[in-house]
Structure formats: C-alpha cells, structure tokens
mmCIF file of C-alpha atoms in Angstrom:
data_model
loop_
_atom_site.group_PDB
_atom_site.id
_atom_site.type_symbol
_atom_site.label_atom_id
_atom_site.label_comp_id
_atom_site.label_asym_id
_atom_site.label_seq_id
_atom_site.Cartn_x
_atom_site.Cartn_y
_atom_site.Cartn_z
ATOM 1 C CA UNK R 1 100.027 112.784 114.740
ATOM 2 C CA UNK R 2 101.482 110.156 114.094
ATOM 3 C CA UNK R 3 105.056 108.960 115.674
ATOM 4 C CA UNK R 4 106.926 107.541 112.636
ATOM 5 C CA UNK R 5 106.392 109.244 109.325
ATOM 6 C CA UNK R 6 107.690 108.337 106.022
ATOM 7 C CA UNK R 7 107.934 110.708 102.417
ATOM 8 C CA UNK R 8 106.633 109.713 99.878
ATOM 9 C CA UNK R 9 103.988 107.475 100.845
ATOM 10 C CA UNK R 10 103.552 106.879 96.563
ATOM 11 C CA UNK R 11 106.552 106.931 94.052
ATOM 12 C CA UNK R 12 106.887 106.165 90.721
ATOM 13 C CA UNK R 13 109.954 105.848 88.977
ATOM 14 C CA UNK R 14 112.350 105.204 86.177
ATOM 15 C CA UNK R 15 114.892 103.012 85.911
ATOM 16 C CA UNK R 16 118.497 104.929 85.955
ATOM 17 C CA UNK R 17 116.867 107.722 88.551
ATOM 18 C CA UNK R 18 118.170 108.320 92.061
ATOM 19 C CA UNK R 19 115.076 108.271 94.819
ATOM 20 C CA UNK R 20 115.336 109.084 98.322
ATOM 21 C CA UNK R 21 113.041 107.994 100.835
ATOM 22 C CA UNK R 22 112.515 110.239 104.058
ATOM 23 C CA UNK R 23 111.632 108.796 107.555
ATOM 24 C CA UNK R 24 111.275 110.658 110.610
ATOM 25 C CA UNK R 25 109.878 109.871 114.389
ATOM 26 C CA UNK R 26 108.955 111.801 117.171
ATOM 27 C CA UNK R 27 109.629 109.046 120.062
ATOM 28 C CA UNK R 28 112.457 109.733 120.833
ATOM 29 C CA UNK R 29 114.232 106.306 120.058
ATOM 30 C CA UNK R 30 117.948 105.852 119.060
ATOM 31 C CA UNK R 31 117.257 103.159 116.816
ATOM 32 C CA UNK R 32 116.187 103.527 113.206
ATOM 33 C CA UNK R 33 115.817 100.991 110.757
ATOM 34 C CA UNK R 34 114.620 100.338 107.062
ATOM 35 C CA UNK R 35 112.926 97.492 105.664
ATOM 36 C CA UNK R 36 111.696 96.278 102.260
ATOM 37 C CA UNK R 37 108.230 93.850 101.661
ATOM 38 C CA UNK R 38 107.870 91.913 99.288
ATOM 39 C CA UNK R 39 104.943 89.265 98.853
ATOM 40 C CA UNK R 40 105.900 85.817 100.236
ATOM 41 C CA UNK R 41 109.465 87.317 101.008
ATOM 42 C CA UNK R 42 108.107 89.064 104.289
ATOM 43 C CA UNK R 43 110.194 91.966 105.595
ATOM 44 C CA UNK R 44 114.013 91.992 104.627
ATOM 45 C CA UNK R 45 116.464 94.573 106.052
ATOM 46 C CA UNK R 46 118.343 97.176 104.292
ATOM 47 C CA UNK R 47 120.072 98.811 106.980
ATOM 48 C CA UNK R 48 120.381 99.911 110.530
ATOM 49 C CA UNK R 49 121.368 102.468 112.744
ATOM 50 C CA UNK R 50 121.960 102.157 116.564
ATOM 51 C CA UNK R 51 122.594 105.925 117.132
ATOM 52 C CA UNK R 52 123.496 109.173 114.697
ATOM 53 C CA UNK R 53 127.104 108.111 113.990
ATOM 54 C CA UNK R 54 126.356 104.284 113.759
ATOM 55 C CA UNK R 55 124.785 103.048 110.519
ATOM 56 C CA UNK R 56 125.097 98.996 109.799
ATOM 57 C CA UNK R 57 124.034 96.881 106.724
ATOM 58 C CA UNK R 58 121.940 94.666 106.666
ATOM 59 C CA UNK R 59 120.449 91.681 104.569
ATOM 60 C CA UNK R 60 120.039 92.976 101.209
ATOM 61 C CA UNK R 61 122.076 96.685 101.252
ATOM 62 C CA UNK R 62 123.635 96.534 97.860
ATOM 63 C CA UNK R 63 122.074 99.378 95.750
ATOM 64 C CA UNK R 64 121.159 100.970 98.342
ATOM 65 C CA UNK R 65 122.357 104.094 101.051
ATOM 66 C CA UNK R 66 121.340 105.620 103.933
ATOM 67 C CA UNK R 67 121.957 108.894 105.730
ATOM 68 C CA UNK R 68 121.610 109.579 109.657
ATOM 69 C CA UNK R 69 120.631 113.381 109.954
ATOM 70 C CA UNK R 70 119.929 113.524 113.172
ATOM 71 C CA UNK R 71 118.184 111.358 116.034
ATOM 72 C CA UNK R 72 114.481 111.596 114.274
ATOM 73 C CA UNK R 73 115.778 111.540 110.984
ATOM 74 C CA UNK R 74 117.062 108.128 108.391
ATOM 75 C CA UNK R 75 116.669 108.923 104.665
ATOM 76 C CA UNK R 76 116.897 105.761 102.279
ATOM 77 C CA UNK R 77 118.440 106.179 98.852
ATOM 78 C CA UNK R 78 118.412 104.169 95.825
ATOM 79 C CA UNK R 79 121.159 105.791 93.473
ATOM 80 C CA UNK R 80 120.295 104.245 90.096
ATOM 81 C CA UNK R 81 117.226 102.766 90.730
ATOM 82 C CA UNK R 82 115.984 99.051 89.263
ATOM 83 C CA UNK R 83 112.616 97.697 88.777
ATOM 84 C CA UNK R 84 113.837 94.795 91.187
ATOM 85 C CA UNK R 85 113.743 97.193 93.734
ATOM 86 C CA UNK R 86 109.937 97.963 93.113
ATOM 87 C CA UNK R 87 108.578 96.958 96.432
ATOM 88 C CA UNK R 88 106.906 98.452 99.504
ATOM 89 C CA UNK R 89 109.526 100.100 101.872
ATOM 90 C CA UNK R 90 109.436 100.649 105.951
ATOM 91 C CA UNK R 91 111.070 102.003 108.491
ATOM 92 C CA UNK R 92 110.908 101.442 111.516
ATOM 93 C CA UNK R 93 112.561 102.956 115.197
ATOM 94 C CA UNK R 94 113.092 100.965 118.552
ATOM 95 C CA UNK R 95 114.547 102.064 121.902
ATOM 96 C CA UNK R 96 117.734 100.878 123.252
ATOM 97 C CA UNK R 97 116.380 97.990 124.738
ATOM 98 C CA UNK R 98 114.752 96.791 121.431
ATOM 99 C CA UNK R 99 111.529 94.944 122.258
ATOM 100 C CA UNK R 100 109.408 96.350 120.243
ATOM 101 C CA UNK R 101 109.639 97.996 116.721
ATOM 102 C CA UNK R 102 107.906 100.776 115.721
ATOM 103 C CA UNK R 103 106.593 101.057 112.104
ATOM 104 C CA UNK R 104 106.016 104.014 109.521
ATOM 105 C CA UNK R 105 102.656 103.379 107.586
ATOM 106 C CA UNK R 106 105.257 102.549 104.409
ATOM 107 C CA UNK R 107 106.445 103.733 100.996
ATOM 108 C CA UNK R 108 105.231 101.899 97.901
ATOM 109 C CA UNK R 109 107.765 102.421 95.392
ATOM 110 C CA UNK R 110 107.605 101.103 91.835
ATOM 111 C CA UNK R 111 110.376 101.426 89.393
ATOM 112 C CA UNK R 112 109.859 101.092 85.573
ATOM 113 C CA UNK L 1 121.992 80.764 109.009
ATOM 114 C CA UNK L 2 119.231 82.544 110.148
ATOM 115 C CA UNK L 3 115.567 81.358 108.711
ATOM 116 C CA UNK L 4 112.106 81.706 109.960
ATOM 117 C CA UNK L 5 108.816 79.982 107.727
ATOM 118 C CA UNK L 6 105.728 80.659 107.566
ATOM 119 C CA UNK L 7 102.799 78.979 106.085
ATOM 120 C CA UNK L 8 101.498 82.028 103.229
ATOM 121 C CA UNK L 9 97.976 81.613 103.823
ATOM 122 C CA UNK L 10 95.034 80.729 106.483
ATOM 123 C CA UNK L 11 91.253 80.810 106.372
ATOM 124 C CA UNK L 12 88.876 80.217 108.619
ATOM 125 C CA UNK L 13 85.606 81.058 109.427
ATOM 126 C CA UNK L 14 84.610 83.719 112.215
ATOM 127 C CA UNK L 15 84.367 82.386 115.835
ATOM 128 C CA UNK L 16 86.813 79.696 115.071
ATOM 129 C CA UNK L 17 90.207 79.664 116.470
ATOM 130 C CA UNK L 18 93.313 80.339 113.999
ATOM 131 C CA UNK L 19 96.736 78.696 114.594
ATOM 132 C CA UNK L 20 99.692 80.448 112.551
ATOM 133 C CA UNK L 21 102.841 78.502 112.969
ATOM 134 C CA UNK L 22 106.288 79.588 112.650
ATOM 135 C CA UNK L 23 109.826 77.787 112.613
ATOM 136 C CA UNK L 24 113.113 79.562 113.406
ATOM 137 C CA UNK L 25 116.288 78.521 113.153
ATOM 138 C CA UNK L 26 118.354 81.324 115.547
ATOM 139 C CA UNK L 27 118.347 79.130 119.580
ATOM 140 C CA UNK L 28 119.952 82.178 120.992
ATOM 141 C CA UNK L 29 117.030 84.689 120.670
ATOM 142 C CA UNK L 30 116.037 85.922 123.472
ATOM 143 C CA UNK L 31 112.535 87.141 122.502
ATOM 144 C CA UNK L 32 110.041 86.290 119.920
ATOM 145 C CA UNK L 33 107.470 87.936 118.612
ATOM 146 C CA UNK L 34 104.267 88.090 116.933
ATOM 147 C CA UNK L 35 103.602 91.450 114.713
ATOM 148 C CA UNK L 36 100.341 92.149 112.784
ATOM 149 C CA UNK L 37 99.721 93.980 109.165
ATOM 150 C CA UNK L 38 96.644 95.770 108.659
ATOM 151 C CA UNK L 39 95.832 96.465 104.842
ATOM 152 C CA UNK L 40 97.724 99.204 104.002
ATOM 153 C CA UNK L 41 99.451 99.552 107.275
ATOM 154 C CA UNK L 42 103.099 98.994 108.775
ATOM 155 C CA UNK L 43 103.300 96.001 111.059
ATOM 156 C CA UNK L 44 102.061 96.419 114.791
ATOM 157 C CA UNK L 45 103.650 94.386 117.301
ATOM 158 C CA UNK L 46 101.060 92.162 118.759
ATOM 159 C CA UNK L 47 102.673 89.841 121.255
ATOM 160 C CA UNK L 48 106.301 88.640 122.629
ATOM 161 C CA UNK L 49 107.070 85.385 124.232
ATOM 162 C CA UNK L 50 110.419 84.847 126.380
ATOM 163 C CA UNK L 51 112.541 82.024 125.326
ATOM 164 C CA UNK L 52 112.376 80.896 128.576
ATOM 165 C CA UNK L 53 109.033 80.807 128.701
ATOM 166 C CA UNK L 54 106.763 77.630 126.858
ATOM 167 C CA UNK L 55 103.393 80.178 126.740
ATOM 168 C CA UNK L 56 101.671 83.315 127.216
ATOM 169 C CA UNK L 57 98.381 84.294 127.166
ATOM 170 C CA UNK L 58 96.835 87.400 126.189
ATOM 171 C CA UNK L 59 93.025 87.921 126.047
ATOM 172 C CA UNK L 60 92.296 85.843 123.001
ATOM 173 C CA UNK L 61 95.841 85.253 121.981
ATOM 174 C CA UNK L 62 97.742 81.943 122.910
ATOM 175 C CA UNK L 63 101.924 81.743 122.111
ATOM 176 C CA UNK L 64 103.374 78.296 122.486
ATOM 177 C CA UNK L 65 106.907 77.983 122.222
ATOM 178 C CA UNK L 66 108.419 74.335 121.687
ATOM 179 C CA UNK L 67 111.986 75.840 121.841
ATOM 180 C CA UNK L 68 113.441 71.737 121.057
ATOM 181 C CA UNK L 69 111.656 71.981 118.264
ATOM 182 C CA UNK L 70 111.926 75.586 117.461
ATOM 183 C CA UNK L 71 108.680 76.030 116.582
ATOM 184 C CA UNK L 72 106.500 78.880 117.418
ATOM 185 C CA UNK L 73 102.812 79.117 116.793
ATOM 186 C CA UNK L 74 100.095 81.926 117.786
ATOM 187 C CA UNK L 75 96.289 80.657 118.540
ATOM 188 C CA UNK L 76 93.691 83.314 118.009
ATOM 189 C CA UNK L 77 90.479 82.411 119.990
ATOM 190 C CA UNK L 78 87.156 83.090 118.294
ATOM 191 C CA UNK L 79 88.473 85.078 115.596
ATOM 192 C CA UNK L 80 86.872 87.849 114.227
ATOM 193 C CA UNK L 81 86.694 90.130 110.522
ATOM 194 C CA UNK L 82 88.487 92.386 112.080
ATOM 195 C CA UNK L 83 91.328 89.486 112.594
ATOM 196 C CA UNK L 84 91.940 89.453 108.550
ATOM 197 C CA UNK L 85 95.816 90.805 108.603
ATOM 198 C CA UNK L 86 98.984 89.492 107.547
ATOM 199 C CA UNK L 87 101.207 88.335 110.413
ATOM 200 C CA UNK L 88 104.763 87.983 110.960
ATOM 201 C CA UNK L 89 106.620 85.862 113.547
ATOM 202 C CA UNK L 90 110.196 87.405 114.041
ATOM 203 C CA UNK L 91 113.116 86.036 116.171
ATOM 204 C CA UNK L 92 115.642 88.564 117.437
ATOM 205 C CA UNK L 93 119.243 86.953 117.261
ATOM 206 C CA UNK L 94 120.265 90.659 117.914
ATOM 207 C CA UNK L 95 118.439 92.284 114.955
ATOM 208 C CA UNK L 96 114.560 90.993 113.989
ATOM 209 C CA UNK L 97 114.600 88.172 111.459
ATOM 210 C CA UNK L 98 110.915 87.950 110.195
ATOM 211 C CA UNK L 99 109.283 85.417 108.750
ATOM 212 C CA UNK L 100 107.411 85.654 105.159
ATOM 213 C CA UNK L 101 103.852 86.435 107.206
ATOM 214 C CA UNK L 102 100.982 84.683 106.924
ATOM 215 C CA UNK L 103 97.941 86.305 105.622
ATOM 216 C CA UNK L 104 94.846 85.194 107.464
ATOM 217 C CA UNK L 105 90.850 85.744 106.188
ATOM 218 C CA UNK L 106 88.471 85.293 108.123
ATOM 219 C CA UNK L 107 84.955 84.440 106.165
ATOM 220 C CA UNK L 108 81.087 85.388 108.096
#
C-alpha cells in the first residue's frame, strides 16, 4: 500500500464550486504539506503544517484552505473554485528533521 | 528573494551522460536536493548534497555544488530510457524552494 494517498486522483469542476482534496499517510511523519504543478512553474506551495495544531501559508495560499484532522490526515480546499487553479496538486509529508519529502502520486484537478 | 532556474528541457541520446543545472539564490540552505518525476508520478527524492560539501557521488549520479556561484548541477552517467523524467533541484532555506524541473528524454 502505498504510504501517502491522495482523493481524488481525477476531478473535474465548475467554476463557483467548493472542492476538497483529501491526503492521508501512514509514516508516521508530523509534517504535511501541499503543493501545486504547473508546467514550467515547477512545484509551488500552498501550505504547511509542522504538527496537528500548526498550519502555515505558503507561496501562493490565497483561494485556498486547509484542515489538519489528525497526524495522517491534511485536506486541501478550494472554496469557489477558478479555472486558474486547474493544475495538478500534491502533497507531500516529511519527518521532523525534513530531509526528505515524501510525495502522494497527485490530484489532477481541472476547473471550467 | 528566494529563486531557483532550471533549464525546461534536455535530450540526449542513451549511454551519454546528462548534465541538468540549477541556480539558487537562498546561501543559507543547508541541503540541496535533486528529486525525480516519473510520468504520472509524484516526485521521488533522488539525491542530497551538503552545502558544505563541493560533490557527491552516487552510482551513476554526480552533484557538484559551486556554492560562490550558487550553482548546482546533477551528471547522469550513461543514461538510460528509463532516465526520461522531469527533475527538480530544490534548496531548503527552511521550507523546499523547487525549481521549474527539467524534463529530460532520452532517444535509442
């Protein structure tokens, strides 16, 4: 099985609609993260958390939220979705030391 | 601010090598890295360098780090089809800044 798993792996959307994207790991790590790819932008972050009561923003956070459920949970959502924000999303986990990122296979979400 | 750059593409034919170069902009990273896209895939971390160190080797990987001219580059030694991937140099000033990845094909 695999350790980081994202819901929906396919979504597509109007504009107007609120989407939430579901992430959840099984390693154990404190750190979550999500990410957004788009081509020749590379990977751009939304927002952070460093444990269950610590969420940060990041780069490019504006239209978007996040919720911490628990340790192995970080749910993304886009309230009133755009079709700027069609783009493949990520997220990713880390331990506390931080070398190393782990990634979820991605959601490809396109907004119309 | 913070900025790393890529090059967007690379081709080269199998058994060469492959250089992907990378500048940053962040001197106080501690680490950087080197993380690889399969098609279809989330990014795999592939290789780290120490910023106090000028190069690691890894099997058929090569990291040079020219941290006066913070510039990063990863050498892939007779490169193979199953090279073809997008990759993504990253610094980490305290959260990973990632470059735009550059997308490397590798033609028979």
């Amino acid at each position: 099985d695999a350790d980081v798993t994202q819901t929906p792996r396919n979504r597509i959307t109007k504009t107007g609609k609120r989407i939430m994207l579901e992430c959840s790991q099984t390693k154990g790590h404190d750190r979550m993260y999500w990410y957004r790819q788009d081509p020749g932008l590379g990977l751009r972050l939304i927002y952070y958390s460093f444990d269950v009561k610590d969420i940060n923003k990041g780069e490019i956070s504006d239209g978007y939220s996040v919720s911490r459920q628990a340790q192995a949970k970080f749910s993304l959502s886009l309230e009133s979705a755009i079709p700027n924000q069609t783009a493949l999303y990520f997220c990713a986990t880390s331990d506390r030391i931080g070398l190393e990122q782990f990634f979820g296979p991605g959601t490809r979400l396109t907004v119309l | 601010g913070e900025d790393v750059e890529q090059s967007l593409f690379l081709s080269v034919r199998e058994g060469d090598s492959s250089v992907i170069n990378c500048t940053y902009t962040d001197s106080s990273s501690t680490y950087l890295y080197w993380y690889k896209q399969e098609p279809g895939a989330g990014l795999q971390l592939l290789t780290y360098i120490f910023s106090n160190m000028d190069m690691k080797q890894d099997q058929r990987l090569t990291v040079l780090l020219n941290k006066k001219d913070k510039h990063l580059s990863l050498r892939i030694a007779d490169t193979q089809t199953g090279d073809s991937a997008i990759y993504f140099c990253a610094e980490d000033g305290g959260k990973l800044i990632f470059g735009q990845g550059t997308e490397l094909s590798v033609k028979p």
